Amino acid sequence: MTGPAEQPALPSTTEDTASVPGWVEKSVNDIFAALPGQGAPLNALRDAYLDCLAGAGRGEDIDAEHDSCRQALLDQVTERRLLDTATTQALTQRLEALEADITANL
């Protein structure tokens, strides 16, 4: 006899996974879409930043976790020289404002 007990468990689309609200993802996408030099490196960093934000809030200080997510992103942007200094500063300000909005909407 075959049945569910003999079948491997597969994840379903209803399982809990960390995610950010849709408006946050749209805002991050809009911020990155406005950057010069679009491409795979920036897209990968955007995705990693969203993943980091999705995991934030499980610790004691969500603002510190947001700071950590942003700093990890900016470190990679700077290390890889993906954006000039002025653009990196503007990106920093936009991300800080977004993170403040996230905190305000909790």
GROMACS .gro file of C-alpha atoms in nm:
model
  106
    1MET     CA    1   0.000   0.000   0.000
    2THR     CA    2   0.133   0.343  -0.086
    3GLY     CA    3   0.028   0.662   0.080
    4PRO     CA    4   0.141   0.988   0.227
    5ALA     CA    5   0.363   0.820   0.486
    6GLU     CA    6   0.575   0.673   0.209
    7GLN     CA    7   0.604   0.993   0.009
    8PRO     CA    8   0.874   1.248   0.088
    9ALA     CA    9   0.749   1.566   0.248
   10LEU     CA   10   0.751   1.857   0.008
   11PRO     CA   11   0.729   2.219   0.115
   12SER     CA   12   0.404   2.390   0.035
   13THR     CA   13   0.339   2.747  -0.062
   14THR     CA   14   0.159   2.800   0.267
   15GLU     CA   15   0.461   2.734   0.488
   16ASP     CA   16   0.594   3.023   0.691
   17THR     CA   17   0.902   3.188   0.545
   18ALA     CA   18   1.055   3.521   0.626
   19SER     CA   19   0.939   3.793   0.391
   20VAL     CA   20   0.894   4.166   0.381
   21PRO     CA   21   0.563   4.339   0.316
   22GLY     CA   22   0.492   4.400  -0.052
   23TRP     CA   23   0.530   4.775  -0.017
   24VAL     CA   24   0.883   4.729   0.119
   25GLU     CA   25   0.986   4.510  -0.173
   26LYS     CA   26   0.838   4.762  -0.418
   27SER     CA   27   1.019   5.049  -0.246
   28VAL     CA   28   1.352   4.864  -0.254
   29ASN     CA   29   1.299   4.777  -0.621
   30ASP     CA   30   1.221   5.143  -0.698
   31ILE     CA   31   1.533   5.259  -0.513
   32PHE     CA   32   1.754   5.018  -0.704
   33ALA     CA   33   1.583   5.088  -1.039
   34ALA     CA   34   1.689   5.453  -1.005
   35LEU     CA   35   2.057   5.358  -0.970
   36PRO     CA   36   2.298   5.380  -1.261
   37GLY     CA   37   2.479   5.063  -1.362
   38GLN     CA   38   2.194   4.815  -1.338
   39GLY     CA   39   2.299   4.455  -1.363
   40ALA     CA   40   2.348   4.123  -1.193
   41PRO     CA   41   2.579   4.249  -0.914
   42LEU     CA   42   2.334   4.515  -0.797
   43ASN     CA   43   2.037   4.279  -0.839
   44ALA     CA   44   2.208   4.018  -0.621
   45LEU     CA   45   2.284   4.279  -0.355
   46ARG     CA   46   1.924   4.404  -0.367
   47ASP     CA   47   1.797   4.050  -0.316
   48ALA     CA   48   2.038   3.989  -0.026
   49TYR     CA   49   1.927   4.317   0.134
   50LEU     CA   50   1.560   4.218   0.105
   51ASP     CA   51   1.639   3.878   0.258
   52CYS     CA   52   1.819   4.048   0.544
   53LEU     CA   53   1.528   4.284   0.605
   54ALA     CA   54   1.291   3.988   0.603
   55GLY     CA   55   1.489   3.830   0.886
   56ALA     CA   56   1.506   4.151   1.090
   57GLY     CA   57   1.281   4.195   1.387
   58ARG     CA   58   1.341   3.861   1.546
   59GLY     CA   59   1.617   4.000   1.764
   60GLU     CA   60   1.607   4.263   2.031
   61ASP     CA   61   1.671   4.578   1.826
   62ILE     CA   62   1.514   4.602   1.481
   63ASP     CA   63   1.689   4.933   1.407
   64ALA     CA   64   2.029   4.775   1.475
   65GLU     CA   65   1.934   4.484   1.249
   66HIS     CA   66   1.831   4.724   0.973
   67ASP     CA   67   2.161   4.909   1.017
   68SER     CA   68   2.345   4.580   0.980
   69CYS     CA   69   2.154   4.492   0.661
   70ARG     CA   70   2.224   4.833   0.509
   71GLN     CA   71   2.590   4.832   0.610
   72ALA     CA   72   2.647   4.487   0.460
   73LEU     CA   73   2.496   4.610   0.134
   74LEU     CA   74   2.699   4.931   0.132
   75ASP     CA   75   3.021   4.748   0.215
   76GLN     CA   76   2.973   4.532  -0.094
   77VAL     CA   77   2.883   4.830  -0.313
   78THR     CA   78   3.198   5.010  -0.198
   79GLU     CA   79   3.426   4.706  -0.212
   80ARG     CA   80   3.316   4.619  -0.564
   81ARG     CA   81   3.309   4.986  -0.671
   82LEU     CA   82   2.964   4.948  -0.818
   83LEU     CA   83   2.859   5.310  -0.756
   84ASP     CA   84   3.037   5.641  -0.719
   85THR     CA   85   3.058   5.813  -0.381
   86ALA     CA   86   2.771   6.057  -0.438
   87THR     CA   87   2.538   5.782  -0.558
   88THR     CA   88   2.634   5.561  -0.264
   89GLN     CA   89   2.554   5.845  -0.023
   90ALA     CA   90   2.216   5.903  -0.188
   91LEU     CA   91   2.147   5.528  -0.170
   92THR     CA   92   2.234   5.530   0.199
   93GLN     CA   93   1.989   5.811   0.269
   94ARG     CA   94   1.707   5.644   0.075
   95LEU     CA   95   1.760   5.312   0.253
   96GLU     CA   96   1.772   5.481   0.594
   97ALA     CA   97   1.441   5.654   0.516
   98LEU     CA   98   1.287   5.325   0.404
   99GLU     CA   99   1.404   5.150   0.721
  100ALA     CA  100   1.253   5.429   0.931
  101ASP     CA  101   0.923   5.377   0.747
  102ILE     CA  102   0.939   5.004   0.815
  103THR     CA  103   0.993   5.065   1.186
  104ALA     CA  104   0.714   5.324   1.197
  105ASN     CA  105   0.470   5.079   1.035
  106LEU     CA  106   0.530   4.791   1.275
   0.00000   0.00000   0.00000
